[in-house]
Coordinates of C-alpha atoms in Angstrom, one line a residue:
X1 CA 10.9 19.2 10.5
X2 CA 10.7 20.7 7.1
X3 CA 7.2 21.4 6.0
X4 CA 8.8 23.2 2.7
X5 CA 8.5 21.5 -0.8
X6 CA 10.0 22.1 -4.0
X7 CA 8.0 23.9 -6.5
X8 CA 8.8 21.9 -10.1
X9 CA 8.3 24.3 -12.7
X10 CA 5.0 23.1 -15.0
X11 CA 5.2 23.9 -18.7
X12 CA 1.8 22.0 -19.4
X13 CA -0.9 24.3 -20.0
X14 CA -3.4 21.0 -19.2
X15 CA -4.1 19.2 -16.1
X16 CA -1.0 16.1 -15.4
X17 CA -2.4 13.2 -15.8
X18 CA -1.4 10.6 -12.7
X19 CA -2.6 6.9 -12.6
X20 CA -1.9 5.0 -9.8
X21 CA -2.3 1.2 -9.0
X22 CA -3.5 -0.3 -6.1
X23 CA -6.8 -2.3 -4.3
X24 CA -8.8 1.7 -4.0
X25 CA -12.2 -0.7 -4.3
X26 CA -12.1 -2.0 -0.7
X27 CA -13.0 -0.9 2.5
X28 CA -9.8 -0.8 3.6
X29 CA -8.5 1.9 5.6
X30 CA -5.0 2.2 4.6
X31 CA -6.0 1.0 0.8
X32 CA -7.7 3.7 0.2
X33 CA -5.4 6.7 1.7
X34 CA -2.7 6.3 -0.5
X35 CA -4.0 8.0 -3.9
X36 CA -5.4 11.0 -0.9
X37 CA -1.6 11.6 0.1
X38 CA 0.0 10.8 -3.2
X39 CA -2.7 13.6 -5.3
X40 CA -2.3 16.0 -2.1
X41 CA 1.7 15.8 -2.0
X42 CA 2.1 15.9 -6.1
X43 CA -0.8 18.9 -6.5
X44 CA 1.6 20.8 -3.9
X45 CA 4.6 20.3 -6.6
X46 CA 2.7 20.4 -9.9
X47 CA -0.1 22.6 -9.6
X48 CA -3.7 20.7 -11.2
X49 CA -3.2 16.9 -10.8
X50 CA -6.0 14.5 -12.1
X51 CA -5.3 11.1 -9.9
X52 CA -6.8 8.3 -12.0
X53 CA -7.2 5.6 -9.3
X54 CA -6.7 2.3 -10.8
X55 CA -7.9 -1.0 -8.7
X56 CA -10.4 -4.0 -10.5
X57 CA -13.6 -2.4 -9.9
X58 CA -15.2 0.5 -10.1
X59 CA -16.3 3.0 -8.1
X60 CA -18.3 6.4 -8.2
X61 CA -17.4 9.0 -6.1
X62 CA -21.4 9.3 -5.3
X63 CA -20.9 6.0 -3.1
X64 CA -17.4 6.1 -2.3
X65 CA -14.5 8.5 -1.1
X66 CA -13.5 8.8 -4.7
X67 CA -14.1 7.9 -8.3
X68 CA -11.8 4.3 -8.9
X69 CA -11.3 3.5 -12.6
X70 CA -11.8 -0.2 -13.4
X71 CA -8.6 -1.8 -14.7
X72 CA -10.5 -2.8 -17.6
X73 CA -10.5 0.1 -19.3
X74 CA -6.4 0.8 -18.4
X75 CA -5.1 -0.8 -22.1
X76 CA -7.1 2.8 -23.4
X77 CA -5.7 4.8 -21.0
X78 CA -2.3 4.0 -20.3
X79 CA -0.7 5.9 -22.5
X80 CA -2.4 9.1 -22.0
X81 CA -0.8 9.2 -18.6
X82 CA 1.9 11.3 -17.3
X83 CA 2.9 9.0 -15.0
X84 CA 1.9 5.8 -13.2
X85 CA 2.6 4.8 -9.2
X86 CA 2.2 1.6 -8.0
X87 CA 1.4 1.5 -4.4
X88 CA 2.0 1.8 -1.4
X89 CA 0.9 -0.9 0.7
X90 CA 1.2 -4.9 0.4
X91 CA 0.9 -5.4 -3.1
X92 CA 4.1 -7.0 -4.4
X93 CA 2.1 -10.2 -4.4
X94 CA 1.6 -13.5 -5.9
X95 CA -0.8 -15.4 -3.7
X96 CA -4.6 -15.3 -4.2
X97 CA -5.8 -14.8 -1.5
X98 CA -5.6 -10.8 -1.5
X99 CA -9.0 -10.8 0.5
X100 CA -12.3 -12.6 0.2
X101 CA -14.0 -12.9 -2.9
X102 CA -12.0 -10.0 -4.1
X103 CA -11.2 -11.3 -7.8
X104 CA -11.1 -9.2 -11.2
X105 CA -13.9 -8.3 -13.1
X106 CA -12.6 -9.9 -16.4
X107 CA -10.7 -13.7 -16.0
X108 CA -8.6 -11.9 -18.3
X109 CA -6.7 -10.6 -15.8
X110 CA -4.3 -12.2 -13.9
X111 CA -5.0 -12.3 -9.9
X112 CA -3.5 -10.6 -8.4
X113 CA -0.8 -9.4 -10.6
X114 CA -3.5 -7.2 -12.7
X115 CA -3.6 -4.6 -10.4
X116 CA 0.1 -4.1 -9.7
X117 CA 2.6 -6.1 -12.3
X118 CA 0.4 -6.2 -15.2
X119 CA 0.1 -1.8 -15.1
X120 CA 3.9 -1.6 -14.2
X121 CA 4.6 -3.4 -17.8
X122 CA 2.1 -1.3 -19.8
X123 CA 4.1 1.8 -18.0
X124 CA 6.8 0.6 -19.9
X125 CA 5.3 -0.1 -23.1
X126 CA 4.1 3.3 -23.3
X127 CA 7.5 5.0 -22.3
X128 CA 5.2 6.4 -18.8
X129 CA 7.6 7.4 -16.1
X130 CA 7.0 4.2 -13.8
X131 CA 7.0 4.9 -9.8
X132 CA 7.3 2.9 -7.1
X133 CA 5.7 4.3 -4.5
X134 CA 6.8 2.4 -1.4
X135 CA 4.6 -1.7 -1.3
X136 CA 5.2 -3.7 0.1
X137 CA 6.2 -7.7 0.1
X138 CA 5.6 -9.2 3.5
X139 CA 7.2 -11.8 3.6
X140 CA 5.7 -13.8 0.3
X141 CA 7.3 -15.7 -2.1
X142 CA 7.9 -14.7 -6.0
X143 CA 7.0 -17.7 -8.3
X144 CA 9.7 -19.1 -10.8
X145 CA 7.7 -17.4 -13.8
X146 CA 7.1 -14.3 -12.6
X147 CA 10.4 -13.6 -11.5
X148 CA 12.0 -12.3 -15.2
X149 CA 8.7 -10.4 -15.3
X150 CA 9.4 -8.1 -12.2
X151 CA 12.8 -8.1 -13.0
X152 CA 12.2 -6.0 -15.8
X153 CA 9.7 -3.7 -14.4
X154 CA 11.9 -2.3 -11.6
X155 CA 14.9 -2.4 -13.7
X156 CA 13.4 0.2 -16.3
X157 CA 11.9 2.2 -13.7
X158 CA 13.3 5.7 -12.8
X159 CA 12.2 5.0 -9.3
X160 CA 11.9 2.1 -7.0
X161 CA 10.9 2.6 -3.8
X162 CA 10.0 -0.3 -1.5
X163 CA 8.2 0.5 2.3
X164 CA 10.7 -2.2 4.3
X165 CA 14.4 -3.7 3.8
X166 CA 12.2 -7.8 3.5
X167 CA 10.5 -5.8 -0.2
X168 CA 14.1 -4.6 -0.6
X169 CA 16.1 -7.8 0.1
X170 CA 13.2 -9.9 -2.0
X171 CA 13.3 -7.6 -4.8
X172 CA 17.4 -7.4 -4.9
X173 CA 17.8 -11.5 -5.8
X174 CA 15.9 -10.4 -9.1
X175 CA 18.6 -7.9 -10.2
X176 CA 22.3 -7.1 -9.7
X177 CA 21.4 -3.4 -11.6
X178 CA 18.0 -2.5 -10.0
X179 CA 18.1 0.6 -7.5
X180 CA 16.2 -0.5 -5.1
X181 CA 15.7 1.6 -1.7
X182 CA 13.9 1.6 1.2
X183 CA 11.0 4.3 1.8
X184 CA 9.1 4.7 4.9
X185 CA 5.4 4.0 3.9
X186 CA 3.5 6.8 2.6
X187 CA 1.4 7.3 5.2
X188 CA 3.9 8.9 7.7
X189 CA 3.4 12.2 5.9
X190 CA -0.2 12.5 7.1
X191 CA 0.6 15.4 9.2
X192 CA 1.4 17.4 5.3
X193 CA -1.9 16.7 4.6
X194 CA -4.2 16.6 7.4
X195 CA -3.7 20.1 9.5
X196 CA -4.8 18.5 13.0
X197 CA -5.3 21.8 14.5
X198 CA -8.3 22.7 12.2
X199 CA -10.8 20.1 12.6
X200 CA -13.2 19.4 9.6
X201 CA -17.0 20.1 10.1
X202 CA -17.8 16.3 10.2
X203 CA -15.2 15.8 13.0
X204 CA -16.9 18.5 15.2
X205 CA -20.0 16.8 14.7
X206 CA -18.9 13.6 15.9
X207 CA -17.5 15.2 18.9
X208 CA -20.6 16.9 19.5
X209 CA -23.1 13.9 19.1
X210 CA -21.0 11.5 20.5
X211 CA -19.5 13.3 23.3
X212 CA -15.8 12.7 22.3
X213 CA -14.8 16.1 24.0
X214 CA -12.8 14.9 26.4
X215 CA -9.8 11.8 26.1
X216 CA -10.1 8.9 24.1
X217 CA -8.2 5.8 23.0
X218 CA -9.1 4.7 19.2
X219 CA -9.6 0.4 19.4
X220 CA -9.6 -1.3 16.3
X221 CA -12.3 -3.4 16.2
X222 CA -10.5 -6.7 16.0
X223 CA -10.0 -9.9 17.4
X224 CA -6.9 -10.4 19.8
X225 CA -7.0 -7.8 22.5
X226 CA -7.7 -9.8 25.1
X227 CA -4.7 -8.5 27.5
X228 CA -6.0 -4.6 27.3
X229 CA -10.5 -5.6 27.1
X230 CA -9.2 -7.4 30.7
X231 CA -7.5 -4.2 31.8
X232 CA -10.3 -1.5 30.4
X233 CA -13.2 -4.4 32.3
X234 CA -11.1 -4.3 35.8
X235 CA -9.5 -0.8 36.5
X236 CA -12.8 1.1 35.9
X237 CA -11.3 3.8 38.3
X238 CA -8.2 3.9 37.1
X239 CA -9.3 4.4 33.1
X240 CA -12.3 6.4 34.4
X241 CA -11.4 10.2 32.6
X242 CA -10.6 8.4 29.5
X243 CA -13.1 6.6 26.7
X244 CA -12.7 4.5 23.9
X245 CA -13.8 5.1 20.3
X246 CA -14.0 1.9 18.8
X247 CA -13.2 1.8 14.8
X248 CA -13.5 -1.0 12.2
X249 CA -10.3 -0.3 10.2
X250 CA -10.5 -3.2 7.8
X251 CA -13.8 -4.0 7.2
X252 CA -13.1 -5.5 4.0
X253 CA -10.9 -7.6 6.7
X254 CA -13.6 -8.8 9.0
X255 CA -13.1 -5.7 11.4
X256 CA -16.5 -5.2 13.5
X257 CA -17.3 -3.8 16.9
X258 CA -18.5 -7.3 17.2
X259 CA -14.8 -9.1 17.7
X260 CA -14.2 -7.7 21.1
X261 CA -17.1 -9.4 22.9
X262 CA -19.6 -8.1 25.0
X263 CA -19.8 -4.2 25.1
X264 CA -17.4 -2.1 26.7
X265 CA -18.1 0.9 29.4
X266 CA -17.2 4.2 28.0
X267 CA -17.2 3.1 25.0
X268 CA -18.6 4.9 21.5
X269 CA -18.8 3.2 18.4
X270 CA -20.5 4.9 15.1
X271 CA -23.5 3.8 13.0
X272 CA -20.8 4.2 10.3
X273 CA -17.4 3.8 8.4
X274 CA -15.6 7.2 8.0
X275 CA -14.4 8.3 5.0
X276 CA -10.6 7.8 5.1
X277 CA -9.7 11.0 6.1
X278 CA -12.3 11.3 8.5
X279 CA -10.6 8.3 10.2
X280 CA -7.8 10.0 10.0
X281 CA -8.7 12.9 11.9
X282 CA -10.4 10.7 14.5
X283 CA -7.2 8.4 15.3
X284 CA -5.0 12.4 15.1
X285 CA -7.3 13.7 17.8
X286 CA -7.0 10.6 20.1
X287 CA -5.0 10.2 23.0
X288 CA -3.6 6.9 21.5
X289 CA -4.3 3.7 19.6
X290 CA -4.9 -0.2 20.5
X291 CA -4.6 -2.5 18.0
X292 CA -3.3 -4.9 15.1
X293 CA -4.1 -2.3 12.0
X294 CA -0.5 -1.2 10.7
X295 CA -1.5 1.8 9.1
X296 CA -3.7 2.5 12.4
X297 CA -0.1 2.3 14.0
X298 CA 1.6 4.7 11.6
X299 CA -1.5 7.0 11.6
X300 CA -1.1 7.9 15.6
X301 CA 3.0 7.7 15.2
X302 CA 3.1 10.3 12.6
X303 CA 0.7 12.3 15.2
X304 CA 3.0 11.8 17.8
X305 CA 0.6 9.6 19.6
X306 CA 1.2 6.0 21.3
X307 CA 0.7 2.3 19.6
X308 CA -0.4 -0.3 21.7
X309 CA 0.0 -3.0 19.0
X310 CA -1.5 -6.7 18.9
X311 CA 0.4 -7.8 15.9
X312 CA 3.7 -9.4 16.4
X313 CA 6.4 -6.7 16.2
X314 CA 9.2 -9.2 15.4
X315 CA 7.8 -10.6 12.7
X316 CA 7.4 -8.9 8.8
X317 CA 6.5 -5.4 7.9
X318 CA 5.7 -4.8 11.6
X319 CA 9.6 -5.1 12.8
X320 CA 9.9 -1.6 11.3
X321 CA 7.4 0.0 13.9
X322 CA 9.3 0.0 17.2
X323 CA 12.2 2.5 16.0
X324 CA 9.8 5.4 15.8
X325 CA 9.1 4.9 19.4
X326 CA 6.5 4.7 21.6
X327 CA 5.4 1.6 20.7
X328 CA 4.0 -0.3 22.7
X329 CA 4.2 -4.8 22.0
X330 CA 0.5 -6.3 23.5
X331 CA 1.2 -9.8 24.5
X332 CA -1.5 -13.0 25.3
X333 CA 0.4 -13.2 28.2
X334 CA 1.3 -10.5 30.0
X335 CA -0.7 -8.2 32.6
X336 CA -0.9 -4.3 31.8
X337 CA -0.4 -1.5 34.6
X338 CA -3.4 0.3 34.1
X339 CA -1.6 3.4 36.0
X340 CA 1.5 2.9 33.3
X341 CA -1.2 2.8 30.5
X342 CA -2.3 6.3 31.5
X343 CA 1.0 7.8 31.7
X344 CA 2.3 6.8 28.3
X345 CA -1.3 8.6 26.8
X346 CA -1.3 11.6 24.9
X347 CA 0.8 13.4 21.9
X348 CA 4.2 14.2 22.6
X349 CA 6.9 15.6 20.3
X350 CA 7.7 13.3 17.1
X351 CA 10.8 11.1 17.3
X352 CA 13.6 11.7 15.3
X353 CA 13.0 8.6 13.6
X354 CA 9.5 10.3 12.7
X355 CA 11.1 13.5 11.3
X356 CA 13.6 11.7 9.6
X357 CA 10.9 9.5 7.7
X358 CA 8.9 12.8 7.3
X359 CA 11.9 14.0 5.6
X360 CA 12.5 11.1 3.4
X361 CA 8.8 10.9 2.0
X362 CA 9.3 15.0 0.8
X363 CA 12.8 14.0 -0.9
X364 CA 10.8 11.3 -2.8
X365 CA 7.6 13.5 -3.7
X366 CA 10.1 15.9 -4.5
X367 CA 11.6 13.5 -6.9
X368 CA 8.8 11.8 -8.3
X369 CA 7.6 15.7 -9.3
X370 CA 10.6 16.3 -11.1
X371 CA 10.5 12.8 -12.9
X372 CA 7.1 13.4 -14.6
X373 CA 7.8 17.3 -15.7
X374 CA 11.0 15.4 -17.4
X375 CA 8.9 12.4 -18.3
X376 CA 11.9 10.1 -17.6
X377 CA 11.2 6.9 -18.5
X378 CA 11.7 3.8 -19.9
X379 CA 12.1 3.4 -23.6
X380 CA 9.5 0.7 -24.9
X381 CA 12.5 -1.3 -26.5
X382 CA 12.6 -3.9 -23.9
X383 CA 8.8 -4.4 -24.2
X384 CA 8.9 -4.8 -28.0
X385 CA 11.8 -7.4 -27.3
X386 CA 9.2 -9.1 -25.0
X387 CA 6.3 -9.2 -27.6
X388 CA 9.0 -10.7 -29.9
X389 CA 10.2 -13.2 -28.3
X390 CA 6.5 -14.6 -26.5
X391 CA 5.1 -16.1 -29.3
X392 CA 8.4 -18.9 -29.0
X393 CA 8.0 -19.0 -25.4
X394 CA 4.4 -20.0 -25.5
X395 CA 5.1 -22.2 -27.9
X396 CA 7.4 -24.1 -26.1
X397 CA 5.4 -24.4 -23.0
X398 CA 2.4 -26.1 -25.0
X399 CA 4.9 -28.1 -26.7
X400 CA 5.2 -30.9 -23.8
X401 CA 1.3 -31.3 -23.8
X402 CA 0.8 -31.8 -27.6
X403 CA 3.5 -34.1 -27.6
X404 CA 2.4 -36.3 -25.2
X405 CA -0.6 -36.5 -26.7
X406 CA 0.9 -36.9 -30.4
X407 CA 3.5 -39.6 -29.5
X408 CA 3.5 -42.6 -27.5
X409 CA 5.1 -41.6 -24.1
X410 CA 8.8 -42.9 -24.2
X411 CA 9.3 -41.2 -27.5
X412 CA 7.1 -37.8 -26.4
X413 CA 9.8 -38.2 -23.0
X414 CA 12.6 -38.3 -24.9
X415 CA 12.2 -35.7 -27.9
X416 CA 9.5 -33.4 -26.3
X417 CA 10.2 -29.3 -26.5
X418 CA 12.0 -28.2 -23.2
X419 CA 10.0 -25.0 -22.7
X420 CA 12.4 -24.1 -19.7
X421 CA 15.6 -23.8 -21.5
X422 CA 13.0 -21.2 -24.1
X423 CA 12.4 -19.7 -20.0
X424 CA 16.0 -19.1 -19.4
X425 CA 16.6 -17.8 -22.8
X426 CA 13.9 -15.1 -22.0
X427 CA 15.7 -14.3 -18.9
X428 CA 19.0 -13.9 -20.6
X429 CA 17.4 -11.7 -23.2
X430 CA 15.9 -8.9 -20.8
X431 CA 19.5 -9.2 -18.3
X432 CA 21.0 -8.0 -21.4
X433 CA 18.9 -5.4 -22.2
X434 CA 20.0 -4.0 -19.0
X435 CA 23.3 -4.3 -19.4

């Protein structure tokens, strides 16, 4: 595996300026360690990076792991930015039901494409070198109006990189000229960041109070684990040299030591929610992982550590998991050997599937380095093009509701404004500025 990175050559005299997009304002375990890796890889590449983390509220670094920047103030910012990443993680999204009450902090904004769709465009306006850093779609469906929209946003970007081949397929029926690939999510490079044979201070502490010296298995504190809480309650001599750490990754989710019932022997839980890299280090140091979480997944397998997984591996952004190996489908159903269990604990050498993702995610930071010292982007044309043609767009959608209330309803039927032909025209207008 090649730990090397290419050094891009910084004329700035000034700190680059790096916004990037995504829901940083939830406790969210994988959320919230994407602008970690993304400042950690791009400061190895460019020297002085300031990450401006973007999500719909804010956040101080007094409270939280890091300062978050409220999306209200992004029309002021956007173009003093050097670049702008949007992403990782599932965020390509429509629906509004991102989590519970989680809404933006102005109705201004549209939910939920504010905090992904809305910054891509303004990217553009600006001529900001757009990135997409590996989101995700899982499996949701892209509305009839938003679809010309997105179209234009990864067309004019420099570099669009989607975590699974479902984001790539979805993305793909937008655009015949969009280059749209398939990156492994972010979060395999963990091992670049986190050195897992120098422990932090606060790890050793937790070891110390909480007598986590000896092998343990990280359990996500969530609902569905019935098949391995029967085999940790029965096979008490079997499990015996090994405990369980038991982690809310989601709480934003529901996650709580709570969901797996009554409480477990050899079993630790803490009176709080680590930072982001401190969970990190805690799932690194583990013998192995039980759960639904997929970043919890891709946390041990870039570790080299097994996944006993709850969620459904055949289904969504989880079908990607099993070709990195050693891991390990949980069903409803099915008995575990608790003898088996023990064997497959423990890190063992990363899979070539592993190194080869590894690989990938330094090609792209590579990439994405050189893009903002070249500050390829975009030229705003295709946004001014947008601006000019909204005003008859608009008008034709409000057309049908004035009529029918100007003119008696056969008449308003027959001679009312067809607002989806002005739709289509809009369409045709930004596939030709492509072509």
């Amino acid at each position: 595996m090649n730990k090397d990175t290419t050094r891009v050559h910084n004329d700035k005299d000034n700190v680059w300026q790096i916004a990037i997009h995504g829901t940083f304002d939830v406790e969210n375990y994988g959320d919230l360690l994407f602008p970690i890796i993304a400042e950690a890889e791009l400061a190895r590449r460019l020297g002085a990076v300031n990450m401006h983390r973007f999500s719909y509220h804010r956040k101080s670094a007094r409270k939280w792991p890091y300062a978050v920047t409220s999306l209200t103030e992004l029309p002021a910012l956007a173009h003093q930015m050097d670049a702008t990443l949007i992403g990782g993680g599932f965020i390509i999204r429509f629906d509004k039901c991102v989590a519970d009450g989680y809404l933006p902090p102005d109705p201004s904004i549209h939910h939920p494409t504010g905090y992904w769709l809305v910054p891509a465009l303004m990217a553009l306006q600006n001529g900001v070198p757009l990135i997409w850093n590996a989101p995700g779609m899982h499996c949701n469906e892209i509305p009839e109006w938003g679809r010309p929209l997105l179209a234009l946003a990864v067309e004019h970007s420099p570099h669009v990189r989607v975590r699974d081949a479902l984001t790539q397929k979805a993305l793909q029926t937008l655009s015949a000229h969009a280059d749209i690939k398939v990156l492994p999510d972010t979060a395999f490079g963990l091992a670049q960041v986190l050195d897992v044979h120098t422990p932090s201070a606060e790890l050793r502490d937790i070891f110390r109070r909480y007598d986590l010296a000896g092998p343990y298995v990280v359990v996500h504190a969530t609902q569905g684990l019935q098949s391995f809480l029967a085999l940790w309650r029965s096979n008490s001599d079997v499990l015996a040299g090994v405990k369980l750490l038991v982690l809310p990754i989601g709480p934003v989710l529901g996650d709580h030591p709570s969901a797996l019932g009554a409480p477990l022997d050899r079993a630790v839980t803490l009176p709080f929610w680590p930072s982001p890299l401190l969970l990190a280090e805690l799932i690194a140091h583990s013998a192995g992982v039980v759960g639904h979480s997929y970043h919890l997944a891709i946390s041990a397998i870039a570790f080299g550590l097994p996944v006993f997984c709850s969620a459904d591996l055949e289904v969504g952004k989880f079908t990607a998991l099993p070709a990195y190996g050693r891991v390990f489908q949980l069903r409803h159903d099915q008995t575990l050997d608790p003898q088996w269990l023990v064997d497959q604990l423990g890190r063992r050498p990363l899979s070539a599937a592993t190194c080869q993702a590894v690989e990938q995610l330094r090609e792209h930071w590579d990439q994405v380095a050189r893009l903002i010292v070249s500050r390829r982007a975009a030229a705003p044309e295709v946004i001014n093009r947008l601006w000019q043609f909204l005003p008859a767009l608009l008008e034709n959608m409000q057309g049908p509701q004035q009529a029918a209330v100007e003119t008696p309803r056969p008449l308003a039927q027959a001679t009312q404004p067809d607002w989806r032909s002005a739709y289509h025209r809009f369409k045709r207008l930004i596939s030709r500025s492509t072509s």
